[in-house]
Amino acid sequence: MHTLIASRFLDEYLVLRPGYVEGLRIPRPAHQQLHDAVRAGATVPPWLATAAYTTWGLDLAGRPVAGTVLVRDESPYPFGRASYELNLGCNYACEHCYLGLKTFAGLTWPDRERLLHIVREAGVLWLQLTGGEPLIDKLYAEVHTLAYELGMMIAISSNGSRLANPRFLDLLTTLRPYRIVVSVYGATAASYDSLTQRRGSFAKFCRGLDAACEAGLPIKLNIVATKHNAHELDAMRAMADQRSLAYLIYTNMSPTIYGGPESLPAQAGELLSRRRPFTGCNAGHSFFHVDPHGMASICKVGRDPQIPLMEEGVDGLARLGEIADRLLLRQGGCTGCTLSGTCGTCMPLAALYRKANAALNTYCQHRMPKEAV
Amino acid sequence: MPPVAVRIGRYPASRPTPPSDLTDPPFDPATFAPEFVPDLDALAESAKCSCAASDDNPY
């Protein structure tokens, strides 16, 4: 298996080590040199051997480029990142979940293989594997392994319940992901299990988190503060601090991907916060999302229209940019809004709030207190 | 010798552009010095959806 990846990323060329945040930006001719070296059976050039030692402590001198550096072919497509929902199924039943119907369904392995090759062909270097809970998907290990072999930096979004499983620990320490983002749903069993509606889930989360930390995996936490656990916000922060883990806090609940309101009652009213002004988006341009059935969309929010990747292949992605431009235009009641310059809700998300008949103050500045606008 | 920054020119993101269309500025072949990137998150940020659908957001 490769030690490094050399790849174009948008308008730059990079050398990366899977699972590490440090990287190298290289000139295009240097990338070409590596590409040629694979064909020629040459050894790692001195500039890379030196840089790899300095950056990652790797001794690559004298090693062949082939087998050491996975030099990715340049993609004619403009994408650099993508997310792939392996399966919407989950072992929890959180009220706030934006997925609504968490149906267990996904592509067969041959189709997933084809999908991952399409994603690679599109130029994706960073791939988020998500769900549902991706680690309960029966083909997770196969997907992870192939995405890694194809030269993608893997980010996993997980509830952490399976991280103590030796099979996963072995996989994740061998084929190291760039990041594992673990959601935090409470600081005590009482609140956590109440939110997930699964007895024992807090214990599983703690075991998984501690096992992953002990294994040195690159963990980051997403603290999800809802009405079920808002009183434990400081304690959840402390959990992260005690483990020296970076974290983000999310306090605004969203409608489901179908525009359903059932996730919104989980909102802790006192934690509803104003979003940063929306200043544009790369969704559909350098980022795309793929659902469990191989349907591509500009992102997880704006899922309509979708492109059937299994039918259209990578060429179908060329239409996403135009779709994104259309979806992001202010429309309906937002057309001509005088506050659009400071609005923090993108149009696809606003459309879901509207479909869910959500309270206006949860997504629109016109109903926020004046001092907050 | 300092690293050489090679910009290959930005193209409309929605239009796939073959690499052969990209134009390189003059390049000194003796210089392959890479530039250290301490935090790839910042670099990868440029390709994220800016509102919600990122690795870090539950949405």
mmCIF file of N, CA, C and O in Angstrom, chain A residues 28-123:
data_model
loop_
_atom_site.group_PDB
_atom_site.id
_atom_site.type_symbol
_atom_site.label_atom_id
_atom_site.label_comp_id
_atom_site.label_asym_id
_atom_site.label_seq_id
_atom_site.Cartn_x
_atom_site.Cartn_y
_atom_site.Cartn_z
ATOM 1 N N ARG A 28 3.689 22.028 -10.416
ATOM 2 C CA ARG A 28 3.135 21.042 -11.351
ATOM 3 C C ARG A 28 4.217 20.154 -11.983
ATOM 4 O O ARG A 28 4.026 18.940 -12.101
ATOM 5 N N PRO A 29 5.354 20.714 -12.397
ATOM 6 C CA PRO A 29 6.391 19.842 -12.965
ATOM 7 C C PRO A 29 6.892 18.796 -11.977
ATOM 8 O O PRO A 29 7.315 17.712 -12.383
ATOM 9 N N ALA A 30 6.834 19.112 -10.685
ATOM 10 C CA ALA A 30 7.246 18.117 -9.691
ATOM 11 C C ALA A 30 6.251 16.960 -9.672
ATOM 12 O O ALA A 30 6.635 15.785 -9.557
ATOM 13 N N HIS A 31 4.980 17.283 -9.795
ATOM 14 C CA HIS A 31 3.957 16.231 -9.884
ATOM 15 C C HIS A 31 4.201 15.380 -11.131
ATOM 16 O O HIS A 31 4.125 14.149 -11.085
ATOM 17 N N GLN A 32 4.511 16.053 -12.218
ATOM 18 C CA GLN A 32 4.763 15.336 -13.473
ATOM 19 C C GLN A 32 5.987 14.432 -13.333
ATOM 20 O O GLN A 32 6.014 13.310 -13.850
ATOM 21 N N GLN A 33 6.982 14.939 -12.605
ATOM 22 C CA GLN A 33 8.192 14.129 -12.402
ATOM 23 C C GLN A 33 7.851 12.831 -11.666
ATOM 24 O O GLN A 33 8.347 11.760 -12.002
ATOM 25 N N LEU A 34 6.997 12.970 -10.653
ATOM 26 C CA LEU A 34 6.595 11.777 -9.901
ATOM 27 C C LEU A 34 5.815 10.817 -10.801
ATOM 28 O O LEU A 34 5.990 9.595 -10.743
ATOM 29 N N HIS A 35 4.953 11.377 -11.615
ATOM 30 C CA HIS A 35 4.157 10.583 -12.545
ATOM 31 C C HIS A 35 5.083 9.803 -13.481
ATOM 32 O O HIS A 35 4.904 8.588 -13.690
ATOM 33 N N ASP A 36 6.064 10.487 -14.024
ATOM 34 C CA ASP A 36 7.011 9.847 -14.951
ATOM 35 C C ASP A 36 7.862 8.802 -14.223
ATOM 36 O O ASP A 36 8.225 7.767 -14.795
ATOM 37 N N ALA A 37 8.181 9.096 -12.962
ATOM 38 C CA ALA A 37 9.047 8.192 -12.188
ATOM 39 C C ALA A 37 8.371 6.842 -11.965
ATOM 40 O O ALA A 37 9.040 5.805 -11.907
ATOM 41 N N VAL A 38 7.049 6.862 -11.830
ATOM 42 C CA VAL A 38 6.323 5.593 -11.653
ATOM 43 C C VAL A 38 6.510 4.726 -12.884
ATOM 44 O O VAL A 38 6.839 3.536 -12.789
ATOM 45 N N ARG A 39 6.355 5.340 -14.047
ATOM 46 C CA ARG A 39 6.472 4.582 -15.303
ATOM 47 C C ARG A 39 7.906 4.098 -15.529
ATOM 48 O O ARG A 39 8.124 3.018 -16.074
ATOM 49 N N ALA A 40 8.846 4.942 -15.116
ATOM 50 C CA ALA A 40 10.251 4.629 -15.381
ATOM 51 C C ALA A 40 10.856 3.702 -14.331
ATOM 52 O O ALA A 40 11.992 3.242 -14.491
ATOM 53 N N GLY A 41 10.112 3.465 -13.262
ATOM 54 C CA GLY A 41 10.653 2.628 -12.191
ATOM 55 C C GLY A 41 11.748 3.323 -11.400
ATOM 56 O O GLY A 41 12.606 2.667 -10.808
ATOM 57 N N ALA A 42 11.682 4.654 -11.362
ATOM 58 C CA ALA A 42 12.719 5.436 -10.676
ATOM 59 C C ALA A 42 12.484 5.471 -9.168
ATOM 60 O O ALA A 42 11.394 5.149 -8.680
ATOM 61 N N THR A 43 13.526 5.879 -8.457
ATOM 62 C CA THR A 43 13.407 5.987 -7.002
ATOM 63 C C THR A 43 12.896 7.374 -6.619
ATOM 64 O O THR A 43 12.866 8.294 -7.436
ATOM 65 N N VAL A 44 12.494 7.513 -5.367
ATOM 66 C CA VAL A 44 11.958 8.777 -4.849
ATOM 67 C C VAL A 44 13.013 9.877 -5.047
ATOM 68 O O VAL A 44 14.160 9.708 -4.620
ATOM 69 N N PRO A 45 12.647 10.965 -5.723
ATOM 70 C CA PRO A 45 13.635 12.019 -5.975
ATOM 71 C C PRO A 45 14.102 12.667 -4.668
ATOM 72 O O PRO A 45 13.350 12.684 -3.681
ATOM 73 N N PRO A 46 15.306 13.190 -4.675
ATOM 74 C CA PRO A 46 15.874 13.743 -3.433
ATOM 75 C C PRO A 46 14.998 14.822 -2.792
ATOM 76 O O PRO A 46 14.882 14.869 -1.574
ATOM 77 N N TRP A 47 14.377 15.691 -3.608
ATOM 78 C CA TRP A 47 13.566 16.756 -3.008
ATOM 79 C C TRP A 47 12.409 16.187 -2.188
ATOM 80 O O TRP A 47 12.055 16.719 -1.136
ATOM 81 N N LEU A 48 11.841 15.071 -2.652
ATOM 82 C CA LEU A 48 10.722 14.484 -1.914
ATOM 83 C C LEU A 48 11.228 13.680 -0.715
ATOM 84 O O LEU A 48 10.615 13.716 0.360
ATOM 85 N N ALA A 49 12.337 12.985 -0.891
ATOM 86 C CA ALA A 49 12.886 12.214 0.233
ATOM 87 C C ALA A 49 13.207 13.152 1.399
ATOM 88 O O ALA A 49 12.892 12.861 2.566
ATOM 89 N N THR A 50 13.797 14.296 1.075
ATOM 90 C CA THR A 50 14.134 15.270 2.120
ATOM 91 C C THR A 50 12.873 15.826 2.778
ATOM 92 O O THR A 50 12.760 15.882 4.006
ATOM 93 N N ALA A 51 11.916 16.220 1.936
ATOM 94 C CA ALA A 51 10.684 16.822 2.470
ATOM 95 C C ALA A 51 9.880 15.811 3.286
ATOM 96 O O ALA A 51 9.287 16.160 4.311
ATOM 97 N N ALA A 52 9.852 14.556 2.849
ATOM 98 C CA ALA A 52 9.084 13.540 3.573
ATOM 99 C C ALA A 52 9.709 13.271 4.941
ATOM 100 O O ALA A 52 8.998 13.045 5.928
ATOM 101 N N TYR A 53 11.020 13.330 4.983
ATOM 102 C CA TYR A 53 11.689 13.117 6.272
ATOM 103 C C TYR A 53 11.413 14.290 7.211
ATOM 104 O O TYR A 53 11.099 14.118 8.384
ATOM 105 N N THR A 54 11.500 15.493 6.659
ATOM 106 C CA THR A 54 11.277 16.696 7.471
ATOM 107 C C THR A 54 9.831 16.789 7.948
ATOM 108 O O THR A 54 9.563 17.156 9.089
ATOM 109 N N THR A 55 8.916 16.446 7.068
ATOM 110 C CA THR A 55 7.492 16.649 7.371
ATOM 111 C C THR A 55 6.906 15.528 8.216
ATOM 112 O O THR A 55 6.176 15.785 9.178
ATOM 113 N N TRP A 56 7.210 14.290 7.838
ATOM 114 C CA TRP A 56 6.553 13.163 8.522
ATOM 115 C C TRP A 56 7.532 12.203 9.184
ATOM 116 O O TRP A 56 7.108 11.175 9.720
ATOM 117 N N GLY A 57 8.810 12.497 9.100
ATOM 118 C CA GLY A 57 9.800 11.583 9.671
ATOM 119 C C GLY A 57 9.941 10.299 8.881
ATOM 120 O O GLY A 57 10.362 9.273 9.429
ATOM 121 N N LEU A 58 9.585 10.322 7.600
ATOM 122 C CA LEU A 58 9.648 9.120 6.761
ATOM 123 C C LEU A 58 10.980 9.056 6.023
ATOM 124 O O LEU A 58 11.410 10.053 5.429
ATOM 125 N N ASP A 59 11.576 7.897 6.013
ATOM 126 C CA ASP A 59 12.817 7.710 5.257
ATOM 127 C C ASP A 59 12.471 6.992 3.949
ATOM 128 O O ASP A 59 12.284 5.779 3.929
ATOM 129 N N LEU A 60 12.377 7.749 2.896
ATOM 130 C CA LEU A 60 11.982 7.187 1.602
ATOM 131 C C LEU A 60 13.148 7.115 0.619
ATOM 132 O O LEU A 60 12.966 6.706 -0.528
ATOM 133 N N ALA A 61 14.323 7.507 1.062
ATOM 134 C CA ALA A 61 15.476 7.532 0.151
ATOM 135 C C ALA A 61 15.735 6.144 -0.422
ATOM 136 O O ALA A 61 15.758 5.149 0.319
ATOM 137 N N GLY A 62 15.882 6.092 -1.722
ATOM 138 C CA GLY A 62 16.196 4.833 -2.378
ATOM 139 C C GLY A 62 14.988 3.949 -2.665
ATOM 140 O O GLY A 62 15.113 2.924 -3.325
ATOM 141 N N ARG A 63 13.844 4.342 -2.163
ATOM 142 C CA ARG A 63 12.654 3.520 -2.419
ATOM 143 C C ARG A 63 12.056 3.876 -3.784
ATOM 144 O O ARG A 63 12.112 5.021 -4.215
ATOM 145 N N PRO A 64 11.489 2.916 -4.466
ATOM 146 C CA PRO A 64 10.868 3.234 -5.764
ATOM 147 C C PRO A 64 9.636 4.115 -5.557
ATOM 148 O O PRO A 64 8.909 3.940 -4.569
ATOM 149 N N VAL A 65 9.402 5.028 -6.479
ATOM 150 C CA VAL A 65 8.192 5.860 -6.387
ATOM 151 C C VAL A 65 6.962 4.961 -6.496
ATOM 152 O O VAL A 65 6.012 5.094 -5.717
ATOM 153 N N ALA A 66 6.991 4.053 -7.466
ATOM 154 C CA ALA A 66 5.865 3.126 -7.616
ATOM 155 C C ALA A 66 5.729 2.286 -6.350
ATOM 156 O O ALA A 66 6.687 1.676 -5.891
ATOM 157 N N GLY A 67 4.554 2.290 -5.791
ATOM 158 C CA GLY A 67 4.340 1.533 -4.556
ATOM 159 C C GLY A 67 4.568 2.358 -3.308
ATOM 160 O O GLY A 67 4.073 2.024 -2.238
ATOM 161 N N THR A 68 5.307 3.456 -3.447
ATOM 162 C CA THR A 68 5.537 4.338 -2.300
ATOM 163 C C THR A 68 4.638 5.565 -2.382
ATOM 164 O O THR A 68 4.017 5.980 -1.404
ATOM 165 N N VAL A 69 4.599 6.136 -3.585
ATOM 166 C CA VAL A 69 3.757 7.326 -3.798
ATOM 167 C C VAL A 69 2.660 6.960 -4.793
ATOM 168 O O VAL A 69 2.968 6.518 -5.910
ATOM 169 N N LEU A 70 1.410 7.117 -4.375
ATOM 170 C CA LEU A 70 0.312 6.912 -5.312
ATOM 171 C C LEU A 70 0.143 8.226 -6.072
ATOM 172 O O LEU A 70 -0.342 9.213 -5.516
ATOM 173 N N VAL A 71 0.590 8.239 -7.305
ATOM 174 C CA VAL A 71 0.507 9.469 -8.104
ATOM 175 C C VAL A 71 -0.790 9.421 -8.900
ATOM 176 O O VAL A 71 -0.942 8.614 -9.824
ATOM 177 N N ARG A 72 -1.704 10.278 -8.497
ATOM 178 C CA ARG A 72 -3.013 10.248 -9.139
ATOM 179 C C ARG A 72 -3.004 10.965 -10.475
ATOM 180 O O ARG A 72 -2.378 12.019 -10.631
ATOM 181 N N ASP A 73 -3.718 10.394 -11.432
ATOM 182 C CA ASP A 73 -3.872 11.062 -12.727
ATOM 183 C C ASP A 73 -4.679 12.338 -12.530
ATOM 184 O O ASP A 73 -5.543 12.407 -11.650
ATOM 185 N N GLU A 74 -4.405 13.313 -13.378
ATOM 186 C CA GLU A 74 -5.155 14.563 -13.279
ATOM 187 C C GLU A 74 -6.571 14.358 -13.798
ATOM 188 O O GLU A 74 -6.779 13.729 -14.837
ATOM 189 N N SER A 75 -7.518 14.896 -13.058
ATOM 190 C CA SER A 75 -8.913 14.775 -13.468
ATOM 191 C C SER A 75 -9.311 16.000 -14.288
ATOM 192 O O SER A 75 -8.910 17.118 -13.977
ATOM 193 N N PRO A 76 -10.110 15.808 -15.317
ATOM 194 C CA PRO A 76 -10.613 16.967 -16.058
ATOM 195 C C PRO A 76 -11.771 17.652 -15.340
ATOM 196 O O PRO A 76 -12.279 18.656 -15.803
ATOM 197 N N TYR A 77 -12.171 17.096 -14.208
ATOM 198 C CA TYR A 77 -13.312 17.653 -13.478
ATOM 199 C C TYR A 77 -12.820 18.534 -12.327
ATOM 200 O O TYR A 77 -11.704 18.349 -11.839
ATOM 201 N N PRO A 78 -13.663 19.464 -11.885
ATOM 202 C CA PRO A 78 -13.191 20.470 -10.937
ATOM 203 C C PRO A 78 -13.369 20.116 -9.468
ATOM 204 O O PRO A 78 -13.201 20.961 -8.605
ATOM 205 N N PHE A 79 -13.701 18.878 -9.162
ATOM 206 C CA PHE A 79 -14.060 18.559 -7.778
ATOM 207 C C PHE A 79 -12.851 18.183 -6.928
ATOM 208 O O PHE A 79 -11.915 17.558 -7.408
ATOM 209 N N GLY A 80 -12.924 18.569 -5.653
ATOM 210 C CA GLY A 80 -11.845 18.244 -4.730
ATOM 211 C C GLY A 80 -12.337 17.501 -3.504
ATOM 212 O O GLY A 80 -11.580 16.795 -2.843
ATOM 213 N N ARG A 81 -13.608 17.691 -3.185
ATOM 214 C CA ARG A 81 -14.187 17.039 -1.998
ATOM 215 C C ARG A 81 -15.552 16.465 -2.339
ATOM 216 O O ARG A 81 -16.238 16.965 -3.227
ATOM 217 N N ALA A 82 -15.925 15.445 -1.569
ATOM 218 C CA ALA A 82 -17.265 14.871 -1.724
ATOM 219 C C ALA A 82 -17.647 14.181 -0.426
ATOM 220 O O ALA A 82 -16.792 13.898 0.420
ATOM 221 N N SER A 83 -18.930 13.960 -0.275
ATOM 222 C CA SER A 83 -19.404 13.149 0.847
ATOM 223 C C SER A 83 -20.228 12.006 0.273
ATOM 224 O O SER A 83 -20.887 12.159 -0.757
ATOM 225 N N TYR A 84 -20.156 10.869 0.940
ATOM 226 C CA TYR A 84 -20.884 9.678 0.490
ATOM 227 C C TYR A 84 -21.612 9.083 1.683
ATOM 228 O O TYR A 84 -20.989 8.636 2.645
ATOM 229 N N GLU A 85 -22.945 9.113 1.596
ATOM 230 C CA GLU A 85 -23.790 8.471 2.610
ATOM 231 C C GLU A 85 -23.914 7.008 2.249
ATOM 232 O O GLU A 85 -24.639 6.655 1.318
ATOM 233 N N LEU A 86 -23.219 6.167 2.977
ATOM 234 C CA LEU A 86 -23.227 4.750 2.623
ATOM 235 C C LEU A 86 -24.613 4.139 2.783
ATOM 236 O O LEU A 86 -25.027 3.279 2.010
ATOM 237 N N ASN A 87 -25.307 4.601 3.828
ATOM 238 C CA ASN A 87 -26.533 3.943 4.233
ATOM 239 C C ASN A 87 -27.215 4.886 5.222
ATOM 240 O O ASN A 87 -26.552 5.408 6.104
ATOM 241 N N LEU A 88 -28.492 5.121 5.081
ATOM 242 C CA LEU A 88 -29.151 6.036 6.019
ATOM 243 C C LEU A 88 -29.501 5.354 7.336
ATOM 244 O O LEU A 88 -29.912 6.006 8.291
ATOM 245 N N GLY A 89 -29.323 4.056 7.397
ATOM 246 C CA GLY A 89 -29.648 3.323 8.615
ATOM 247 C C GLY A 89 -28.752 3.726 9.774
ATOM 248 O O GLY A 89 -27.593 4.087 9.594
ATOM 249 N N CYS A 90 -29.318 3.675 10.983
ATOM 250 C CA CYS A 90 -28.565 4.079 12.172
ATOM 251 C C CYS A 90 -28.998 3.203 13.345
ATOM 252 O O CYS A 90 -30.115 2.683 13.366
ATOM 253 N N ASN A 91 -28.103 3.059 14.313
ATOM 254 C CA ASN A 91 -28.446 2.286 15.506
ATOM 255 C C ASN A 91 -29.030 3.175 16.602
ATOM 256 O O ASN A 91 -29.307 2.695 17.688
ATOM 257 N N TYR A 92 -29.188 4.464 16.331
ATOM 258 C CA TYR A 92 -29.821 5.389 17.275
ATOM 259 C C TYR A 92 -31.106 5.949 16.662
ATOM 260 O O TYR A 92 -31.322 5.842 15.455
ATOM 261 N N ALA A 93 -31.905 6.590 17.490
ATOM 262 C CA ALA A 93 -33.152 7.186 17.007
ATOM 263 C C ALA A 93 -33.270 8.612 17.537
ATOM 264 O O ALA A 93 -34.235 8.960 18.226
ATOM 265 N N CYS A 94 -32.282 9.440 17.227
ATOM 266 C CA CYS A 94 -32.236 10.814 17.749
ATOM 267 C C CYS A 94 -33.366 11.652 17.157
ATOM 268 O O CYS A 94 -33.588 11.633 15.940
ATOM 269 N N GLU A 95 -34.000 12.410 18.021
ATOM 270 C CA GLU A 95 -35.106 13.249 17.576
ATOM 271 C C GLU A 95 -34.639 14.309 16.578
ATOM 272 O O GLU A 95 -35.359 14.657 15.642
ATOM 273 N N HIS A 96 -33.431 14.824 16.801
ATOM 274 C CA HIS A 96 -32.976 15.960 15.988
ATOM 275 C C HIS A 96 -32.466 15.549 14.606
ATOM 276 O O HIS A 96 -32.132 16.404 13.793
ATOM 277 N N CYS A 97 -32.386 14.256 14.322
ATOM 278 C CA CYS A 97 -31.704 13.803 13.097
ATOM 279 C C CYS A 97 -32.382 14.354 11.844
ATOM 280 O O CYS A 97 -33.596 14.238 11.659
ATOM 281 N N TYR A 98 -31.569 14.905 10.970
ATOM 282 C CA TYR A 98 -32.092 15.537 9.751
ATOM 283 C C TYR A 98 -32.427 14.524 8.662
ATOM 284 O O TYR A 98 -32.933 14.901 7.615
ATOM 285 N N LEU A 99 -32.141 13.246 8.921
ATOM 286 C CA LEU A 99 -32.393 12.246 7.883
ATOM 287 C C LEU A 99 -33.834 11.756 7.854
ATOM 288 O O LEU A 99 -34.262 11.152 6.875
ATOM 289 N N GLY A 100 -34.565 12.017 8.912
ATOM 290 C CA GLY A 100 -35.959 11.582 8.921
ATOM 291 C C GLY A 100 -36.060 10.075 8.855
ATOM 292 O O GLY A 100 -35.665 9.372 9.774
ATOM 293 N N LEU A 101 -36.542 9.560 7.747
ATOM 294 C CA LEU A 101 -36.669 8.107 7.578
ATOM 295 C C LEU A 101 -35.278 7.520 7.393
ATOM 296 O O LEU A 101 -34.656 7.718 6.368
ATOM 297 N N LYS A 102 -34.811 6.819 8.401
ATOM 298 C CA LYS A 102 -33.444 6.304 8.310
ATOM 299 C C LYS A 102 -33.476 4.862 7.810
ATOM 300 O O LYS A 102 -33.259 3.913 8.541
ATOM 301 N N THR A 103 -33.764 4.757 6.529
ATOM 302 C CA THR A 103 -33.945 3.443 5.921
ATOM 303 C C THR A 103 -32.610 2.745 5.690
ATOM 304 O O THR A 103 -31.666 3.363 5.210
ATOM 305 N N PHE A 104 -32.571 1.462 6.046
ATOM 306 C CA PHE A 104 -31.373 0.667 5.753
ATOM 307 C C PHE A 104 -31.417 0.262 4.283
ATOM 308 O O PHE A 104 -32.227 -0.581 3.882
ATOM 309 N N ALA A 105 -30.585 0.881 3.504
ATOM 310 C CA ALA A 105 -30.516 0.560 2.071
ATOM 311 C C ALA A 105 -29.239 1.146 1.510
ATOM 312 O O ALA A 105 -28.756 2.168 1.986
ATOM 313 N N GLY A 106 -28.708 0.485 0.520
ATOM 314 C CA GLY A 106 -27.498 0.996 -0.110
ATOM 315 C C GLY A 106 -27.164 0.191 -1.345
ATOM 316 O O GLY A 106 -27.838 -0.802 -1.660
ATOM 317 N N LEU A 107 -26.136 0.639 -2.046
ATOM 318 C CA LEU A 107 -25.725 -0.035 -3.271
ATOM 319 C C LEU A 107 -25.083 -1.387 -2.971
ATOM 320 O O LEU A 107 -24.565 -1.611 -1.875
ATOM 321 N N THR A 108 -25.117 -2.251 -3.945
ATOM 322 C CA THR A 108 -24.389 -3.523 -3.848
ATOM 323 C C THR A 108 -22.895 -3.220 -3.937
ATOM 324 O O THR A 108 -22.492 -2.127 -4.352
ATOM 325 N N TRP A 109 -22.077 -4.210 -3.576
ATOM 326 C CA TRP A 109 -20.641 -3.966 -3.627
ATOM 327 C C TRP A 109 -20.136 -3.639 -5.041
ATOM 328 O O TRP A 109 -19.386 -2.666 -5.212
ATOM 329 N N PRO A 110 -20.552 -4.356 -6.071
ATOM 330 C CA PRO A 110 -20.061 -3.972 -7.406
ATOM 331 C C PRO A 110 -20.409 -2.523 -7.765
ATOM 332 O O PRO A 110 -19.597 -1.818 -8.357
ATOM 333 N N ASP A 111 -21.613 -2.087 -7.394
ATOM 334 C CA ASP A 111 -21.989 -0.696 -7.687
ATOM 335 C C ASP A 111 -21.190 0.289 -6.827
ATOM 336 O O ASP A 111 -20.847 1.385 -7.273
ATOM 337 N N ARG A 112 -20.924 -0.093 -5.593
ATOM 338 C CA ARG A 112 -20.116 0.808 -4.755
ATOM 339 C C ARG A 112 -18.698 0.934 -5.302
ATOM 340 O O ARG A 112 -18.101 2.001 -5.274
ATOM 341 N N GLU A 113 -18.185 -0.192 -5.781
ATOM 342 C CA GLU A 113 -16.849 -0.143 -6.403
ATOM 343 C C GLU A 113 -16.847 0.843 -7.563
ATOM 344 O O GLU A 113 -15.957 1.691 -7.679
ATOM 345 N N ARG A 114 -17.865 0.735 -8.376
ATOM 346 C CA ARG A 114 -17.956 1.628 -9.551
ATOM 347 C C ARG A 114 -18.125 3.078 -9.100
ATOM 348 O O ARG A 114 -17.512 3.985 -9.662
ATOM 349 N N LEU A 115 -18.958 3.264 -8.077
ATOM 350 C CA LEU A 115 -19.178 4.619 -7.569
ATOM 351 C C LEU A 115 -17.876 5.239 -7.070
ATOM 352 O O LEU A 115 -17.569 6.399 -7.376
ATOM 353 N N LEU A 116 -17.104 4.488 -6.324
ATOM 354 C CA LEU A 116 -15.853 5.040 -5.782
ATOM 355 C C LEU A 116 -14.865 5.374 -6.897
ATOM 356 O O LEU A 116 -14.128 6.357 -6.810
ATOM 357 N N HIS A 117 -14.869 4.584 -7.951
ATOM 358 C CA HIS A 117 -14.014 4.920 -9.088
ATOM 359 C C HIS A 117 -14.499 6.204 -9.766
ATOM 360 O O HIS A 117 -13.686 7.019 -10.220
ATOM 361 N N ILE A 118 -15.806 6.386 -9.827
ATOM 362 C CA ILE A 118 -16.352 7.623 -10.400
ATOM 363 C C ILE A 118 -15.932 8.817 -9.546
ATOM 364 O O ILE A 118 -15.509 9.864 -10.058
ATOM 365 N N VAL A 119 -16.031 8.661 -8.237
ATOM 366 C CA VAL A 119 -15.664 9.755 -7.316
ATOM 367 C C VAL A 119 -14.189 10.099 -7.491
ATOM 368 O O VAL A 119 -13.802 11.274 -7.546
ATOM 369 N N ARG A 120 -13.360 9.073 -7.594
ATOM 370 C CA ARG A 120 -11.931 9.321 -7.800
ATOM 371 C C ARG A 120 -11.697 10.016 -9.142
ATOM 372 O O ARG A 120 -10.947 10.983 -9.251
ATOM 373 N N GLU A 121 -12.407 9.534 -10.162
ATOM 374 C CA GLU A 121 -12.243 10.102 -11.501
ATOM 375 C C GLU A 121 -12.667 11.565 -11.536
ATOM 376 O O GLU A 121 -12.151 12.366 -12.323
ATOM 377 N N ALA A 122 -13.597 11.924 -10.654
ATOM 378 C CA ALA A 122 -14.068 13.314 -10.592
ATOM 379 C C ALA A 122 -13.034 14.245 -9.972
ATOM 380 O O ALA A 122 -13.216 15.459 -9.972
ATOM 381 N N GLY A 123 -11.965 13.675 -9.431
ATOM 382 C CA GLY A 123 -10.913 14.513 -8.858
ATOM 383 C C GLY A 123 -10.968 14.632 -7.353
ATOM 384 O O GLY A 123 -10.188 15.374 -6.756
#
